[in-house]
Amino acid sequence: MIFRRPLTFQGWAVPLFQAAKSLIAHAERIVVLTGAGISAESGVPTFRDEGGLWRSYRAEDLATPEAFARDPRMLWEWYGWRRGVVSRCAPNAAHIALARAADKGNMSIATQNVDGLHAAASTPERALVELHGSLFRIRCTTCEWRAVDRSSVDASSDDTLPRCTTCGALARPDVVWFGEALDPTHLERAFLEAATADVCLVIGTSGVVQPAASLVSITQLAGGAVIEVNPVETPITAIATVSIRGTAVDAVPRLLEKAG
Ligand code: OAD
């Protein structure tokens, strides 16, 4: 069942929405890949959309180890600002519907988001992989120290930046920057989930950042179905079994609700 046209909820697309629902309802294992779009309706800016973070900033100025080495205060200021934005946001109906579904045990969620909203929606830890890390964790630039840190960041001087409580070296956000490898344990777990899933549900990602985007092809190559939820066409649309043109809050709770 391959539907390559942009779909909407209206008219002839409704049966296809039902087909997507049915694929999910009958799946033994579901892997979910989420991107910034799932948090857009919570008020968290995306990266590449109009008004997105990479429209107002250059990714390579702010999301690379080189940028941090060059100007840690600037980086911490930016991450502190993002923490502030996200702290004022709450999980939306899509995060909550996924958390409930994951709680039942046959769904795992791999997210590219660092906003912590899947965890805030009470997604069970066993079902969640934060592929790109978290805005609310920090780690030492020198030793292995890591910690949860939700405090506001004071980037007014080098002396006020977050420090390792073990060795005193500068701490950095525990996120994956461009040019850095993902945690191999996280990646292996997500790849395994993708390879054994009957359905890969892809929500709110432009699908252009690897290796996260390749989870979709892994499920597809292993014979599983791909269901995409995104208001616009993306590179994933071409391989999607069903591509739903809608927002996460509109589509995800309805896709996951039981029929009848
Ligand atoms: P992008 O900003 O690239 O893509 C966001 C996607 O969400 C777009 O395809 C939008 O059409 C879609 N979208 C917008 N509003 C939506 C809504 N209400 N419901 C559903 N979808 C919506 O963000 P990502 O794909 O997450 O990496 O970006 C991937 C990675 O690139 C990020 O994790 C980050 C970034 O650079 C790092 O920082 C390493």
PDB file of N, CA, C and O in Angstrom, residues 7 9-10 20 49 53 80 90 94-95 102 127 173 202 211 219 233 244:
ATOM      1  N   LEU A   7      -1.517  14.040   1.506  1.00  0.00           N
ATOM      2  CA  LEU A   7      -2.859  13.696   1.958  1.00  0.00           C
ATOM      3  C   LEU A   7      -3.353  14.712   2.968  1.00  0.00           C
ATOM      4  O   LEU A   7      -2.587  15.324   3.672  1.00  0.00           O
ATOM      5  N   PHE A   9      -6.935  15.406   5.782  1.00  0.00           N
ATOM      6  CA  PHE A   9      -8.004  14.647   6.432  1.00  0.00           C
ATOM      7  C   PHE A   9      -9.290  14.708   5.635  1.00  0.00           C
ATOM      8  O   PHE A   9     -10.229  14.002   5.904  1.00  0.00           O
ATOM      9  N   GLN A  10      -9.353  15.655   4.677  1.00  0.00           N
ATOM     10  CA  GLN A  10     -10.620  15.833   3.987  1.00  0.00           C
ATOM     11  C   GLN A  10     -10.820  14.822   2.854  1.00  0.00           C
ATOM     12  O   GLN A  10      -9.873  14.213   2.381  1.00  0.00           O
ATOM     13  N   ALA A  20      -4.009   4.139   8.091  1.00  0.00           N
ATOM     14  CA  ALA A  20      -2.861   4.369   8.979  1.00  0.00           C
ATOM     15  C   ALA A  20      -3.208   3.921  10.399  1.00  0.00           C
ATOM     16  O   ALA A  20      -2.412   3.258  11.071  1.00  0.00           O
ATOM     17  N   ASP A  49      11.941  25.587   9.864  1.00  0.00           N
ATOM     18  CA  ASP A  49      10.737  26.242   9.333  1.00  0.00           C
ATOM     19  C   ASP A  49      10.932  27.757   9.314  1.00  0.00           C
ATOM     20  O   ASP A  49      11.871  28.279   9.904  1.00  0.00           O
ATOM     21  N   LEU A  53      14.846  28.105  14.414  1.00  0.00           N
ATOM     22  CA  LEU A  53      16.127  28.524  15.000  1.00  0.00           C
ATOM     23  C   LEU A  53      17.239  28.667  13.966  1.00  0.00           C
ATOM     24  O   LEU A  53      18.070  29.556  14.069  1.00  0.00           O
ATOM     25  N   GLY A  80      20.981  28.597  27.564  1.00  0.00           N
ATOM     26  CA  GLY A  80      20.215  29.118  28.694  1.00  0.00           C
ATOM     27  C   GLY A  80      18.895  29.710  28.223  1.00  0.00           C
ATOM     28  O   GLY A  80      17.837  29.501  28.822  1.00  0.00           O
ATOM     29  N   ALA A  90       4.643  23.162  27.909  1.00  0.00           N
ATOM     30  CA  ALA A  90       4.160  21.895  28.486  1.00  0.00           C
ATOM     31  C   ALA A  90       3.953  20.886  27.359  1.00  0.00           C
ATOM     32  O   ALA A  90       3.735  21.279  26.212  1.00  0.00           O
ATOM     33  N   ALA A  94      -0.158  15.419  21.594  1.00  0.00           N
ATOM     34  CA  ALA A  94       0.570  14.380  20.853  1.00  0.00           C
ATOM     35  C   ALA A  94       1.585  13.684  21.769  1.00  0.00           C
ATOM     36  O   ALA A  94       1.677  12.447  21.788  1.00  0.00           O
ATOM     37  N   HIS A  95       2.347  14.473  22.555  1.00  0.00           N
ATOM     38  CA  HIS A  95       3.293  13.857  23.506  1.00  0.00           C
ATOM     39  C   HIS A  95       2.536  12.935  24.473  1.00  0.00           C
ATOM     40  O   HIS A  95       2.998  11.834  24.793  1.00  0.00           O
ATOM     41  N   ALA A 102       2.939   4.250  24.748  1.00  0.00           N
ATOM     42  CA  ALA A 102       4.223   3.609  25.095  1.00  0.00           C
ATOM     43  C   ALA A 102       4.114   2.872  26.428  1.00  0.00           C
ATOM     44  O   ALA A 102       4.772   1.847  26.637  1.00  0.00           O
ATOM     45  N   ALA A 127      10.992   3.206  27.370  1.00  0.00           N
ATOM     46  CA  ALA A 127      10.461   3.348  26.010  1.00  0.00           C
ATOM     47  C   ALA A 127      10.994   4.584  25.307  1.00  0.00           C
ATOM     48  O   ALA A 127      10.565   4.899  24.201  1.00  0.00           O
ATOM     49  N   PRO A 173      26.529  21.657  27.693  1.00  0.00           N
ATOM     50  CA  PRO A 173      25.227  20.990  27.569  1.00  0.00           C
ATOM     51  C   PRO A 173      25.440  19.542  27.119  1.00  0.00           C
ATOM     52  O   PRO A 173      26.312  19.270  26.290  1.00  0.00           O
ATOM     53  N   VAL A 202       6.532   8.495  12.025  1.00  0.00           N
ATOM     54  CA  VAL A 202       7.494   9.600  11.989  1.00  0.00           C
ATOM     55  C   VAL A 202       6.733  10.914  12.133  1.00  0.00           C
ATOM     56  O   VAL A 202       5.891  11.242  11.297  1.00  0.00           O
ATOM     57  N   PRO A 211      22.310  10.269  11.980  1.00  0.00           N
ATOM     58  CA  PRO A 211      21.692   9.014  11.535  1.00  0.00           C
ATOM     59  C   PRO A 211      20.221   8.860  11.929  1.00  0.00           C
ATOM     60  O   PRO A 211      19.602   7.868  11.559  1.00  0.00           O
ATOM     61  N   THR A 219      13.215   0.461   9.183  1.00  0.00           N
ATOM     62  CA  THR A 219      11.908  -0.223   9.308  1.00  0.00           C
ATOM     63  C   THR A 219      11.382  -0.608   7.933  1.00  0.00           C
ATOM     64  O   THR A 219      10.911  -1.729   7.708  1.00  0.00           O
ATOM     65  N   GLU A 233       5.400  18.238   2.817  1.00  0.00           N
ATOM     66  CA  GLU A 233       6.140  17.111   2.259  1.00  0.00           C
ATOM     67  C   GLU A 233       7.594  17.174   2.717  1.00  0.00           C
ATOM     68  O   GLU A 233       8.160  18.262   2.854  1.00  0.00           O
ATOM     69  N   ILE A 244       0.546  11.667   6.220  1.00  0.00           N
ATOM     70  CA  ILE A 244      -0.614  12.453   6.658  1.00  0.00           C
ATOM     71  C   ILE A 244      -0.223  13.915   6.764  1.00  0.00           C
ATOM     72  O   ILE A 244       0.691  14.274   7.508  1.00  0.00           O
TER      73      ILE A 244
END
